[in-house]
Coordinates of C-alpha atoms and ligand atoms in Angstrom, one line a residue:
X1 CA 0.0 0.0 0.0
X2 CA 3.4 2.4 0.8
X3 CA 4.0 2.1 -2.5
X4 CA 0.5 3.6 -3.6
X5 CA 0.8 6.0 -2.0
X6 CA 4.3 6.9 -2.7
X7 CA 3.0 7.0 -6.4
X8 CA -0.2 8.8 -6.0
X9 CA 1.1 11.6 -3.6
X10 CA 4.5 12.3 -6.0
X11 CA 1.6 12.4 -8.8
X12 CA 0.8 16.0 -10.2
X13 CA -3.1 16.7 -9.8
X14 CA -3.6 21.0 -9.4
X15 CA -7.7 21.4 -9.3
X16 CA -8.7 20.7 -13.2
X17 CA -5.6 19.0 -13.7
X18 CA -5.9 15.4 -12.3
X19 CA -5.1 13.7 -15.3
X20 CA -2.0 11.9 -14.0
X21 CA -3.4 10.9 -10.7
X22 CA -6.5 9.2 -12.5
X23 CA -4.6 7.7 -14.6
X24 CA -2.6 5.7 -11.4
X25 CA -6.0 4.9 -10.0
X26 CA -7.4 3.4 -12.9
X27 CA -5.2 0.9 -14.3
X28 CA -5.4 -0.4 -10.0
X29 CA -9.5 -0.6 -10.1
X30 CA -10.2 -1.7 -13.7
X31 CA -10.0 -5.4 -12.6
X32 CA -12.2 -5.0 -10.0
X33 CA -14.8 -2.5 -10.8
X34 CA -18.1 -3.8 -12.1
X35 CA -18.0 -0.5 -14.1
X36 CA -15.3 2.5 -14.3
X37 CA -16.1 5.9 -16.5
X38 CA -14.8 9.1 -16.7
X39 CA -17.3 11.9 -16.6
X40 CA -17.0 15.4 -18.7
X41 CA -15.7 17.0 -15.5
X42 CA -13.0 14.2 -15.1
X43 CA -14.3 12.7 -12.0
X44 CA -13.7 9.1 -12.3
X45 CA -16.8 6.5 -11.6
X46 CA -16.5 2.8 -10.8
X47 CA -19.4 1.3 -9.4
X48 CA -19.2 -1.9 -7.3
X49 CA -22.8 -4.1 -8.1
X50 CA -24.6 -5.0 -4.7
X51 CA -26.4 -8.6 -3.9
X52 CA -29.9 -6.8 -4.4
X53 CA -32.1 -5.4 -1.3
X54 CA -29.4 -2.5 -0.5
X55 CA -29.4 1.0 -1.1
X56 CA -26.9 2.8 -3.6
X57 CA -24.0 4.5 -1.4
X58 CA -21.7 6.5 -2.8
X59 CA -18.1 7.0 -1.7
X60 CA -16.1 9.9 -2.9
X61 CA -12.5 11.0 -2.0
X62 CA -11.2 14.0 -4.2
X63 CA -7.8 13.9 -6.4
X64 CA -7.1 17.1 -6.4
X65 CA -4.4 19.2 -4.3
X66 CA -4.1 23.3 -3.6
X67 CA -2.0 24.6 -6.7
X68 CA -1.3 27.7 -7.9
X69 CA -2.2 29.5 -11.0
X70 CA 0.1 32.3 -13.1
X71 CA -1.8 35.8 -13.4
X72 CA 1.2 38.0 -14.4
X73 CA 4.5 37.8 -16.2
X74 CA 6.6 41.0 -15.7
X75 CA 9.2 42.2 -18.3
X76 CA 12.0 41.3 -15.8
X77 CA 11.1 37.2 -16.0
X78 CA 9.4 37.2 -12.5
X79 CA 5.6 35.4 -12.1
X80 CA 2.9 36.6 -9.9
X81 CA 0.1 34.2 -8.9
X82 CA -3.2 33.6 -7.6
X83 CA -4.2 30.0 -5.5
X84 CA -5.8 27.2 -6.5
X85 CA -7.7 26.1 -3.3
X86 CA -6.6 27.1 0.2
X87 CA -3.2 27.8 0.0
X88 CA -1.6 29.7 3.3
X89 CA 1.2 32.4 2.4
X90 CA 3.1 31.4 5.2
X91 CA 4.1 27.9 3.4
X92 CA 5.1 29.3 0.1
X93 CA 8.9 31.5 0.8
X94 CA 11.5 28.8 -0.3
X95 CA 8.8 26.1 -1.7
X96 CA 8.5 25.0 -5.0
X97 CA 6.0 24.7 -8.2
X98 CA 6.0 22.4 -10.6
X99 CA 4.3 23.1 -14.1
X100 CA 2.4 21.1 -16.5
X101 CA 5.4 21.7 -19.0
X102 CA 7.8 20.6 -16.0
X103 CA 9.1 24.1 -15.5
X104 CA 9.7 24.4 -12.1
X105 CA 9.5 27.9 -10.0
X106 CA 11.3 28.9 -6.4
X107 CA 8.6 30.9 -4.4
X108 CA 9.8 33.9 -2.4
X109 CA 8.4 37.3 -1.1
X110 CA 9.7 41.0 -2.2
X111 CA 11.5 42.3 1.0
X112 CA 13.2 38.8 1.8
X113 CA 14.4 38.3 4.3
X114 CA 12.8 40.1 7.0
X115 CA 11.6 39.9 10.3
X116 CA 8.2 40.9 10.2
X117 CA 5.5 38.2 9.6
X118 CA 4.9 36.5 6.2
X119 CA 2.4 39.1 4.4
X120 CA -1.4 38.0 4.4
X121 CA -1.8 37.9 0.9
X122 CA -0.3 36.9 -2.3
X123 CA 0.7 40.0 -3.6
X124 CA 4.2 40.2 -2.1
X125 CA 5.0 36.8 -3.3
X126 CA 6.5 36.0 -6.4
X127 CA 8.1 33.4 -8.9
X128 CA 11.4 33.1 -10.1
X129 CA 12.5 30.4 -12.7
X130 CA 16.4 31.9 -13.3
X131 CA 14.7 33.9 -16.4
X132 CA 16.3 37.0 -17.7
X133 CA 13.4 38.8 -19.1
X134 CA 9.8 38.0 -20.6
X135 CA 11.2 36.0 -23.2
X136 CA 13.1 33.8 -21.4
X137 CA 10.4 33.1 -18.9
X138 CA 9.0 29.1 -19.2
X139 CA 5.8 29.8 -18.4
X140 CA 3.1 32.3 -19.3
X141 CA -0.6 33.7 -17.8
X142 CA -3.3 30.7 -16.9
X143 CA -0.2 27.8 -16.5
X144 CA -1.4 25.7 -13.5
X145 CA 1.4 24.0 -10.6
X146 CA 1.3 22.3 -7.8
X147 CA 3.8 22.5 -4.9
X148 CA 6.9 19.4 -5.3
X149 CA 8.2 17.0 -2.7
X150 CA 9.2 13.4 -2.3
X151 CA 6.8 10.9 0.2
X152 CA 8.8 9.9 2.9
X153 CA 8.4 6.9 4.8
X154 CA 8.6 7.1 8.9
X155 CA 7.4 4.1 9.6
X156 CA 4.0 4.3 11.4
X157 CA 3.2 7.8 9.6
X158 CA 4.2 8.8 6.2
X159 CA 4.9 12.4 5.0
X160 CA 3.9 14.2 2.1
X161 CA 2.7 16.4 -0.3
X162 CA -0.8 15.9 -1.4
X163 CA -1.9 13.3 1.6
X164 CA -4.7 15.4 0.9
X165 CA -6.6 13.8 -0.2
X166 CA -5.0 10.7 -2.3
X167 CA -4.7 8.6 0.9
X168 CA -8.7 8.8 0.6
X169 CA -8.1 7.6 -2.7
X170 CA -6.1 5.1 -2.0
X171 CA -8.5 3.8 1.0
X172 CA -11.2 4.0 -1.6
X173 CA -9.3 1.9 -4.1
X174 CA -8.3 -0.5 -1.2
X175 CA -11.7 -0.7 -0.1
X176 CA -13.0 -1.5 -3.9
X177 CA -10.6 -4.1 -3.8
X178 CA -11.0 -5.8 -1.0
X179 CA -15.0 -5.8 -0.9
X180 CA -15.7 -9.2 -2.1
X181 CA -19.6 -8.7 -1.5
X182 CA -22.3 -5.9 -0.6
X183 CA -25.7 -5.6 -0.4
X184 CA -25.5 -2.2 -1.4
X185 CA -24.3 -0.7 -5.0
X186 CA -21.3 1.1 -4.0
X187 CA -20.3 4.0 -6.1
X188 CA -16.4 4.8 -5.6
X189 CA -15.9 8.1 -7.0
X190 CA -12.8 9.9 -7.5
X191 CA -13.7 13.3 -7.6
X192 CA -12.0 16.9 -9.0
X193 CA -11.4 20.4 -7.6
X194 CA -13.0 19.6 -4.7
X195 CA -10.2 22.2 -3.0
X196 CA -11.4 24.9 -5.2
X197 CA -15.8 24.5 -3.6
X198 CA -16.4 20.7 -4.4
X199 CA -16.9 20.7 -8.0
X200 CA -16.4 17.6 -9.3
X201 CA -18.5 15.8 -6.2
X202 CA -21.6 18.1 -7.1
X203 CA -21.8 17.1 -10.4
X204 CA -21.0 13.3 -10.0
X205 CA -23.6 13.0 -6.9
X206 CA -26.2 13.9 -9.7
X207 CA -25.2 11.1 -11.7
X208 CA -25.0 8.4 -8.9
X209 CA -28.2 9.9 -6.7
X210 CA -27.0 8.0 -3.7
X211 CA -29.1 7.0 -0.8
X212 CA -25.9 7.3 1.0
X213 CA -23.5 9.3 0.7
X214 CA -19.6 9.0 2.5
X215 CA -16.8 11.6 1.8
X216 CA -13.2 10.2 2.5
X217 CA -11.3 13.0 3.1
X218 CA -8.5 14.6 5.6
X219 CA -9.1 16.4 8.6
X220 CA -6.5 18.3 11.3
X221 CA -4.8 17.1 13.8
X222 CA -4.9 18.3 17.3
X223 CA -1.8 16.8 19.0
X224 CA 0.4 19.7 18.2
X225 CA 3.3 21.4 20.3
X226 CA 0.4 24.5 21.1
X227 CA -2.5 21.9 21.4
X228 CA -5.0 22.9 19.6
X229 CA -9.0 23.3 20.7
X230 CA -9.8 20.0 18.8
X231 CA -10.5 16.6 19.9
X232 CA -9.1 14.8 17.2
X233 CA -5.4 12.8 17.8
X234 CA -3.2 11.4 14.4
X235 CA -3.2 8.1 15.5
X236 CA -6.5 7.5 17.5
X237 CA -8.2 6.0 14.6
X238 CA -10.5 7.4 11.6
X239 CA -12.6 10.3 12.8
X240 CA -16.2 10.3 12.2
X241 CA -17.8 13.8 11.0
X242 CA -20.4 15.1 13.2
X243 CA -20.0 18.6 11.4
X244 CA -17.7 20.8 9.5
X245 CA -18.8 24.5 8.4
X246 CA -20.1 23.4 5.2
X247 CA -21.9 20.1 6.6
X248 CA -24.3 18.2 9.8
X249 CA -23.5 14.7 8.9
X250 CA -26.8 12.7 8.9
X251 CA -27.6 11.3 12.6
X252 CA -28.5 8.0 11.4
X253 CA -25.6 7.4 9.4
X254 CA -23.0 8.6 12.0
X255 CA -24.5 6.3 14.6
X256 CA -24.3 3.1 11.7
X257 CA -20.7 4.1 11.3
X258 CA -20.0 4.4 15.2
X259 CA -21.9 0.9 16.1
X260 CA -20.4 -0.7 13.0
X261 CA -16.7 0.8 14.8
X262 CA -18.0 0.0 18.1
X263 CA -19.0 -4.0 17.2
X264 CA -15.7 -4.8 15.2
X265 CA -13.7 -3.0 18.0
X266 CA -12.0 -0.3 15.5
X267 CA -10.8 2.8 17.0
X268 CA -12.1 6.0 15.7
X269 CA -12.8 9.8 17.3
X270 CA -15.6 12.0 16.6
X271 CA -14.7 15.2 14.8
X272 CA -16.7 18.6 14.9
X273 CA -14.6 20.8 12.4
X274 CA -15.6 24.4 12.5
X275 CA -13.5 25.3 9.1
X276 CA -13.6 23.6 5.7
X277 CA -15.6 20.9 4.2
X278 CA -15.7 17.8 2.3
X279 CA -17.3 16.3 -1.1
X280 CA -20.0 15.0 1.6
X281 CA -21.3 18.9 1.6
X282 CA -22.3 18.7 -2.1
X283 CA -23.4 15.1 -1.8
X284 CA -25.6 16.1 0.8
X285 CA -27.5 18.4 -1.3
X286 CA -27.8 16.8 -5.0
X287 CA -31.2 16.2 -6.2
X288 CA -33.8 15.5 -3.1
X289 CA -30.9 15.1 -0.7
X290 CA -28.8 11.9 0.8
X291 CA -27.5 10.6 4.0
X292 CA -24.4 12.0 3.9
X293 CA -21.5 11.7 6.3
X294 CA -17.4 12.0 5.8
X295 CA -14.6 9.3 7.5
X296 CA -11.5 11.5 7.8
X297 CA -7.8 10.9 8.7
X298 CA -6.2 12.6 11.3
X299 CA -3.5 15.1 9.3
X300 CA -0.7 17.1 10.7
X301 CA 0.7 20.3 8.7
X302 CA -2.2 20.2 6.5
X303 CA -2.2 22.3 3.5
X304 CA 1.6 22.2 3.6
X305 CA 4.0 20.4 1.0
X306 CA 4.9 17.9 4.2
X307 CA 1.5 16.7 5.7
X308 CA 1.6 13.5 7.9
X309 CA -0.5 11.1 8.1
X310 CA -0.4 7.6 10.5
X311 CA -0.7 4.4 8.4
X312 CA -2.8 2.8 11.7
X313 CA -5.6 5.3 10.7
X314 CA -5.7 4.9 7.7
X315 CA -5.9 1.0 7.9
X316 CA -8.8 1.2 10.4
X317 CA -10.4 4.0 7.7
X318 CA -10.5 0.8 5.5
X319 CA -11.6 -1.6 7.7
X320 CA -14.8 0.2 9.1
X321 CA -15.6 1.1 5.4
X322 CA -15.6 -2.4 4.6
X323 CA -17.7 -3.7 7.9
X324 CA -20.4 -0.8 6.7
X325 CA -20.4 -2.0 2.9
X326 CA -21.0 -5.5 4.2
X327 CA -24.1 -5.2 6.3
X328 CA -27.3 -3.5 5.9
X329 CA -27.6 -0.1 5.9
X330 CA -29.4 1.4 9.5
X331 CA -29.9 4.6 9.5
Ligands
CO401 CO1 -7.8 20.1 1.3
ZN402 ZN1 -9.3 17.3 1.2

Protein backbone atom coordinates (compact mmCIF):
# COMPACT_ATOMS: atom_id res chain seq x y z
CA UNK A 1 0.00 0.00 0.00
CA UNK A 2 3.41 2.36 0.83
CA UNK A 3 3.95 2.08 -2.52
CA UNK A 4 0.51 3.57 -3.63
CA UNK A 5 0.77 6.01 -1.98
CA UNK A 6 4.34 6.89 -2.74
CA UNK A 7 3.05 6.97 -6.37
CA UNK A 8 -0.24 8.76 -6.00
CA UNK A 9 1.11 11.63 -3.56
CA UNK A 10 4.47 12.28 -5.99
CA UNK A 11 1.60 12.42 -8.77
CA UNK A 12 0.77 16.01 -10.17
CA UNK A 13 -3.06 16.73 -9.83
CA UNK A 14 -3.57 21.00 -9.42
CA UNK A 15 -7.68 21.40 -9.31
CA UNK A 16 -8.73 20.70 -13.15
CA UNK A 17 -5.64 18.98 -13.67
CA UNK A 18 -5.89 15.41 -12.27
CA UNK A 19 -5.14 13.71 -15.29
CA UNK A 20 -2.02 11.86 -13.96
CA UNK A 21 -3.42 10.92 -10.74
CA UNK A 22 -6.46 9.21 -12.46
CA UNK A 23 -4.62 7.70 -14.56
CA UNK A 24 -2.63 5.66 -11.39
CA UNK A 25 -6.05 4.92 -9.99
CA UNK A 26 -7.35 3.43 -12.88
CA UNK A 27 -5.20 0.92 -14.29
CA UNK A 28 -5.44 -0.38 -9.96
CA UNK A 29 -9.54 -0.62 -10.13
CA UNK A 30 -10.20 -1.69 -13.65
CA UNK A 31 -9.97 -5.39 -12.62
CA UNK A 32 -12.19 -4.98 -9.98
CA UNK A 33 -14.78 -2.54 -10.76
CA UNK A 34 -18.08 -3.85 -12.08
CA UNK A 35 -17.99 -0.52 -14.09
CA UNK A 36 -15.31 2.55 -14.32
CA UNK A 37 -16.08 5.87 -16.49
CA UNK A 38 -14.80 9.12 -16.69
CA UNK A 39 -17.33 11.95 -16.57
CA UNK A 40 -17.03 15.36 -18.73
CA UNK A 41 -15.72 16.98 -15.50
CA UNK A 42 -12.96 14.23 -15.14
CA UNK A 43 -14.26 12.66 -12.02
CA UNK A 44 -13.74 9.11 -12.33
CA UNK A 45 -16.77 6.48 -11.57
CA UNK A 46 -16.46 2.82 -10.77
CA UNK A 47 -19.43 1.31 -9.39
CA UNK A 48 -19.22 -1.85 -7.28
CA UNK A 49 -22.84 -4.07 -8.07
CA UNK A 50 -24.59 -4.99 -4.71
CA UNK A 51 -26.38 -8.62 -3.95
CA UNK A 52 -29.95 -6.84 -4.45
CA UNK A 53 -32.13 -5.39 -1.27
CA UNK A 54 -29.37 -2.55 -0.51
CA UNK A 55 -29.37 1.01 -1.15
CA UNK A 56 -26.93 2.85 -3.63
CA UNK A 57 -23.98 4.45 -1.43
CA UNK A 58 -21.67 6.47 -2.81
CA UNK A 59 -18.06 7.04 -1.68
CA UNK A 60 -16.14 9.93 -2.91
CA UNK A 61 -12.50 11.03 -2.05
CA UNK A 62 -11.15 14.01 -4.22
CA UNK A 63 -7.82 13.94 -6.43
CA UNK A 64 -7.08 17.12 -6.41
CA UNK A 65 -4.39 19.23 -4.34
CA UNK A 66 -4.06 23.26 -3.65
CA UNK A 67 -2.03 24.61 -6.68
CA UNK A 68 -1.33 27.74 -7.91
CA UNK A 69 -2.21 29.51 -10.96
CA UNK A 70 0.07 32.27 -13.12
CA UNK A 71 -1.81 35.79 -13.43
CA UNK A 72 1.24 37.95 -14.44
CA UNK A 73 4.52 37.83 -16.16
CA UNK A 74 6.58 40.95 -15.75
CA UNK A 75 9.20 42.25 -18.31
CA UNK A 76 12.05 41.33 -15.77
CA UNK A 77 11.10 37.23 -16.02
CA UNK A 78 9.38 37.25 -12.51
CA UNK A 79 5.62 35.43 -12.11
CA UNK A 80 2.90 36.58 -9.94
CA UNK A 81 0.15 34.21 -8.91
CA UNK A 82 -3.16 33.58 -7.65
CA UNK A 83 -4.18 30.05 -5.49
CA UNK A 84 -5.81 27.16 -6.46
CA UNK A 85 -7.67 26.14 -3.29
CA UNK A 86 -6.57 27.07 0.16
CA UNK A 87 -3.18 27.76 0.00
CA UNK A 88 -1.56 29.70 3.31
CA UNK A 89 1.18 32.38 2.38
CA UNK A 90 3.13 31.36 5.24
CA UNK A 91 4.14 27.93 3.41
CA UNK A 92 5.09 29.30 0.15
CA UNK A 93 8.86 31.52 0.76
CA UNK A 94 11.47 28.77 -0.29
CA UNK A 95 8.84 26.08 -1.71
CA UNK A 96 8.53 25.02 -4.96
CA UNK A 97 6.00 24.72 -8.24
CA UNK A 98 5.98 22.39 -10.63
CA UNK A 99 4.29 23.12 -14.10
CA UNK A 100 2.39 21.06 -16.48
CA UNK A 101 5.35 21.69 -18.96
CA UNK A 102 7.85 20.58 -16.00
CA UNK A 103 9.14 24.10 -15.50
CA UNK A 104 9.70 24.43 -12.05
CA UNK A 105 9.46 27.92 -9.95
CA UNK A 106 11.29 28.89 -6.36
CA UNK A 107 8.63 30.89 -4.37
CA UNK A 108 9.80 33.90 -2.36
CA UNK A 109 8.39 37.32 -1.09
CA UNK A 110 9.73 41.00 -2.20
CA UNK A 111 11.49 42.29 1.02
CA UNK A 112 13.17 38.76 1.81
CA UNK A 113 14.45 38.28 4.29
CA UNK A 114 12.84 40.08 7.03
CA UNK A 115 11.65 39.92 10.33
CA UNK A 116 8.17 40.86 10.18
CA UNK A 117 5.53 38.18 9.58
CA UNK A 118 4.87 36.53 6.22
CA UNK A 119 2.40 39.09 4.43
CA UNK A 120 -1.40 37.96 4.40
CA UNK A 121 -1.81 37.87 0.88
CA UNK A 122 -0.32 36.91 -2.34
CA UNK A 123 0.66 40.01 -3.61
CA UNK A 124 4.24 40.19 -2.08
CA UNK A 125 4.96 36.83 -3.28
CA UNK A 126 6.47 35.97 -6.44
CA UNK A 127 8.12 33.39 -8.95
CA UNK A 128 11.44 33.05 -10.08
CA UNK A 129 12.55 30.40 -12.68
CA UNK A 130 16.41 31.93 -13.30
CA UNK A 131 14.68 33.88 -16.35
CA UNK A 132 16.31 36.95 -17.69
CA UNK A 133 13.43 38.84 -19.14
CA UNK A 134 9.79 37.99 -20.56
CA UNK A 135 11.18 36.02 -23.18
CA UNK A 136 13.09 33.80 -21.37
CA UNK A 137 10.36 33.08 -18.90
CA UNK A 138 8.99 29.07 -19.18
CA UNK A 139 5.76 29.76 -18.41
CA UNK A 140 3.08 32.29 -19.31
CA UNK A 141 -0.58 33.65 -17.80
CA UNK A 142 -3.29 30.68 -16.93
CA UNK A 143 -0.20 27.81 -16.46
CA UNK A 144 -1.42 25.65 -13.48
CA UNK A 145 1.43 23.99 -10.63
CA UNK A 146 1.33 22.33 -7.80
CA UNK A 147 3.84 22.47 -4.94
CA UNK A 148 6.94 19.40 -5.30
CA UNK A 149 8.22 17.02 -2.75
CA UNK A 150 9.24 13.41 -2.34
CA UNK A 151 6.79 10.87 0.19
CA UNK A 152 8.84 9.89 2.91
CA UNK A 153 8.37 6.91 4.76
CA UNK A 154 8.61 7.09 8.88
CA UNK A 155 7.45 4.12 9.60
CA UNK A 156 4.05 4.34 11.42
CA UNK A 157 3.24 7.85 9.56
CA UNK A 158 4.17 8.84 6.16
CA UNK A 159 4.90 12.44 4.96
CA UNK A 160 3.90 14.18 2.11
CA UNK A 161 2.70 16.45 -0.28
CA UNK A 162 -0.80 15.93 -1.40
CA UNK A 163 -1.88 13.27 1.57
CA UNK A 164 -4.72 15.41 0.94
CA UNK A 165 -6.57 13.82 -0.21
CA UNK A 166 -4.98 10.72 -2.33
CA UNK A 167 -4.67 8.56 0.94
CA UNK A 168 -8.70 8.76 0.64
CA UNK A 169 -8.08 7.63 -2.65
CA UNK A 170 -6.07 5.08 -2.05
CA UNK A 171 -8.54 3.81 0.95
CA UNK A 172 -11.18 3.99 -1.59
CA UNK A 173 -9.32 1.86 -4.06
CA UNK A 174 -8.28 -0.52 -1.18
CA UNK A 175 -11.67 -0.73 -0.06
CA UNK A 176 -12.97 -1.51 -3.92
CA UNK A 177 -10.58 -4.07 -3.82
CA UNK A 178 -11.03 -5.80 -0.96
CA UNK A 179 -15.02 -5.79 -0.86
CA UNK A 180 -15.73 -9.21 -2.08
CA UNK A 181 -19.59 -8.71 -1.53
CA UNK A 182 -22.30 -5.93 -0.59
CA UNK A 183 -25.74 -5.57 -0.36
CA UNK A 184 -25.48 -2.20 -1.37
CA UNK A 185 -24.34 -0.67 -5.04
CA UNK A 186 -21.32 1.12 -4.04
CA UNK A 187 -20.28 4.04 -6.10
CA UNK A 188 -16.37 4.76 -5.62
CA UNK A 189 -15.92 8.15 -6.99
CA UNK A 190 -12.83 9.87 -7.48
CA UNK A 191 -13.74 13.31 -7.61
CA UNK A 192 -12.04 16.86 -9.02
CA UNK A 193 -11.41 20.42 -7.63
CA UNK A 194 -13.00 19.65 -4.74
CA UNK A 195 -10.23 22.22 -3.03
CA UNK A 196 -11.42 24.93 -5.16
CA UNK A 197 -15.76 24.50 -3.57
CA UNK A 198 -16.43 20.70 -4.37
CA UNK A 199 -16.92 20.74 -8.01
CA UNK A 200 -16.41 17.57 -9.31
CA UNK A 201 -18.50 15.79 -6.22
CA UNK A 202 -21.58 18.14 -7.14
CA UNK A 203 -21.82 17.06 -10.44
CA UNK A 204 -21.00 13.27 -9.98
CA UNK A 205 -23.64 12.97 -6.94
CA UNK A 206 -26.16 13.92 -9.68
CA UNK A 207 -25.18 11.09 -11.74
CA UNK A 208 -24.97 8.42 -8.95
CA UNK A 209 -28.23 9.92 -6.72
CA UNK A 210 -27.04 7.98 -3.73
CA UNK A 211 -29.12 7.01 -0.77
CA UNK A 212 -25.94 7.28 0.96
CA UNK A 213 -23.49 9.27 0.69
CA UNK A 214 -19.56 8.99 2.48
CA UNK A 215 -16.83 11.59 1.77
CA UNK A 216 -13.16 10.19 2.49
CA UNK A 217 -11.30 13.02 3.10
CA UNK A 218 -8.46 14.56 5.65
CA UNK A 219 -9.09 16.36 8.65
CA UNK A 220 -6.55 18.29 11.30
CA UNK A 221 -4.80 17.09 13.77
CA UNK A 222 -4.93 18.28 17.28
CA UNK A 223 -1.79 16.79 18.96
CA UNK A 224 0.45 19.68 18.22
CA UNK A 225 3.33 21.41 20.34
CA UNK A 226 0.40 24.54 21.09
CA UNK A 227 -2.52 21.90 21.44
CA UNK A 228 -5.01 22.90 19.65
CA UNK A 229 -8.97 23.32 20.72
CA UNK A 230 -9.83 20.00 18.80
CA UNK A 231 -10.50 16.62 19.87
CA UNK A 232 -9.14 14.83 17.19
CA UNK A 233 -5.39 12.77 17.81
CA UNK A 234 -3.24 11.42 14.43
CA UNK A 235 -3.19 8.07 15.52
CA UNK A 236 -6.50 7.51 17.54
CA UNK A 237 -8.16 6.00 14.62
CA UNK A 238 -10.51 7.42 11.60
CA UNK A 239 -12.64 10.27 12.76
CA UNK A 240 -16.19 10.28 12.18
CA UNK A 241 -17.84 13.77 10.98
CA UNK A 242 -20.39 15.09 13.23
CA UNK A 243 -20.03 18.61 11.40
CA UNK A 244 -17.74 20.82 9.46
CA UNK A 245 -18.79 24.45 8.39
CA UNK A 246 -20.11 23.35 5.22
CA UNK A 247 -21.86 20.12 6.60
CA UNK A 248 -24.26 18.23 9.80
CA UNK A 249 -23.52 14.67 8.88
CA UNK A 250 -26.78 12.68 8.94
CA UNK A 251 -27.59 11.26 12.59
CA UNK A 252 -28.50 8.03 11.42
CA UNK A 253 -25.62 7.42 9.41
CA UNK A 254 -23.04 8.59 11.96
CA UNK A 255 -24.49 6.30 14.62
CA UNK A 256 -24.26 3.12 11.68
CA UNK A 257 -20.71 4.09 11.35
CA UNK A 258 -20.01 4.45 15.15
CA UNK A 259 -21.87 0.95 16.12
CA UNK A 260 -20.37 -0.70 13.00
CA UNK A 261 -16.72 0.80 14.77
CA UNK A 262 -17.98 0.00 18.07
CA UNK A 263 -19.05 -3.96 17.16
CA UNK A 264 -15.67 -4.80 15.21
CA UNK A 265 -13.71 -2.98 17.99
CA UNK A 266 -11.95 -0.33 15.52
CA UNK A 267 -10.78 2.85 17.01
CA UNK A 268 -12.10 6.05 15.66
CA UNK A 269 -12.82 9.81 17.26
CA UNK A 270 -15.56 12.04 16.60
CA UNK A 271 -14.70 15.20 14.78
CA UNK A 272 -16.66 18.62 14.92
CA UNK A 273 -14.65 20.80 12.40
CA UNK A 274 -15.60 24.39 12.47
CA UNK A 275 -13.50 25.29 9.09
CA UNK A 276 -13.61 23.64 5.75
CA UNK A 277 -15.65 20.95 4.19
CA UNK A 278 -15.67 17.76 2.31
CA UNK A 279 -17.34 16.33 -1.14
CA UNK A 280 -20.03 15.01 1.61
CA UNK A 281 -21.31 18.93 1.62
CA UNK A 282 -22.32 18.72 -2.10
CA UNK A 283 -23.41 15.14 -1.81
CA UNK A 284 -25.62 16.07 0.79
CA UNK A 285 -27.45 18.37 -1.32
CA UNK A 286 -27.81 16.85 -5.02
CA UNK A 287 -31.17 16.18 -6.18
CA UNK A 288 -33.76 15.45 -3.11
CA UNK A 289 -30.92 15.09 -0.72
CA UNK A 290 -28.80 11.89 0.82
CA UNK A 291 -27.46 10.64 4.02
CA UNK A 292 -24.43 11.96 3.93
CA UNK A 293 -21.46 11.70 6.34
CA UNK A 294 -17.39 12.03 5.81
CA UNK A 295 -14.62 9.32 7.54
CA UNK A 296 -11.54 11.55 7.77
CA UNK A 297 -7.80 10.87 8.71
CA UNK A 298 -6.18 12.65 11.31
CA UNK A 299 -3.48 15.10 9.29
CA UNK A 300 -0.75 17.05 10.66
CA UNK A 301 0.67 20.27 8.70
CA UNK A 302 -2.18 20.19 6.45
CA UNK A 303 -2.22 22.28 3.54
CA UNK A 304 1.57 22.16 3.57
CA UNK A 305 3.96 20.43 1.04
CA UNK A 306 4.86 17.89 4.16
CA UNK A 307 1.53 16.69 5.66
CA UNK A 308 1.59 13.55 7.85
CA UNK A 309 -0.54 11.06 8.11
CA UNK A 310 -0.41 7.57 10.51
CA UNK A 311 -0.66 4.36 8.44
CA UNK A 312 -2.79 2.75 11.73
CA UNK A 313 -5.59 5.26 10.69
CA UNK A 314 -5.66 4.92 7.70
CA UNK A 315 -5.92 0.96 7.93
CA UNK A 316 -8.77 1.21 10.45
CA UNK A 317 -10.36 4.00 7.74
CA UNK A 318 -10.52 0.82 5.49
CA UNK A 319 -11.60 -1.59 7.73
CA UNK A 320 -14.84 0.19 9.11
CA UNK A 321 -15.56 1.09 5.42
CA UNK A 322 -15.62 -2.43 4.57
CA UNK A 323 -17.67 -3.66 7.94
CA UNK A 324 -20.38 -0.82 6.65
CA UNK A 325 -20.42 -2.00 2.94
CA UNK A 326 -21.01 -5.50 4.22
CA UNK A 327 -24.09 -5.16 6.29
CA UNK A 328 -27.33 -3.51 5.91
CA UNK A 329 -27.60 -0.12 5.86
CA UNK A 330 -29.43 1.37 9.52
CA UNK A 331 -29.95 4.64 9.48
CO1 LIG B 1 -7.82 20.12 1.31
ZN1 LIG C 1 -9.33 17.27 1.17
Amino acid sequence: MKNLIKALTEAYGPPGYEHAVREIIQTHIADVADSVEVDALGNLHAVKKGAGEGLTIMLAAHMDEIGLMVSYVSDKGFARFTALGGVFPDTLIGNRALFTNGAMGVINAENWPRHDKVDGSHKTLYLDFGAKSKDDMPVRVGDVAAFQRPFVDLGNVMVAKSLDDRIGCVILIETLKQLDQSPHDVHFVFTVQEEVGVRGATTAAYKVHPDVSIAVDVTDSGDVPERKNFEVNMGAGPAIKVMDRGMLAHPGLKNWMVETANAHNIPYQMEILTLGSTDAQAMQLAHEGSAAGALSIPCRHIHTPSEMVSIDDVENAIKLLLALLKSPAKL
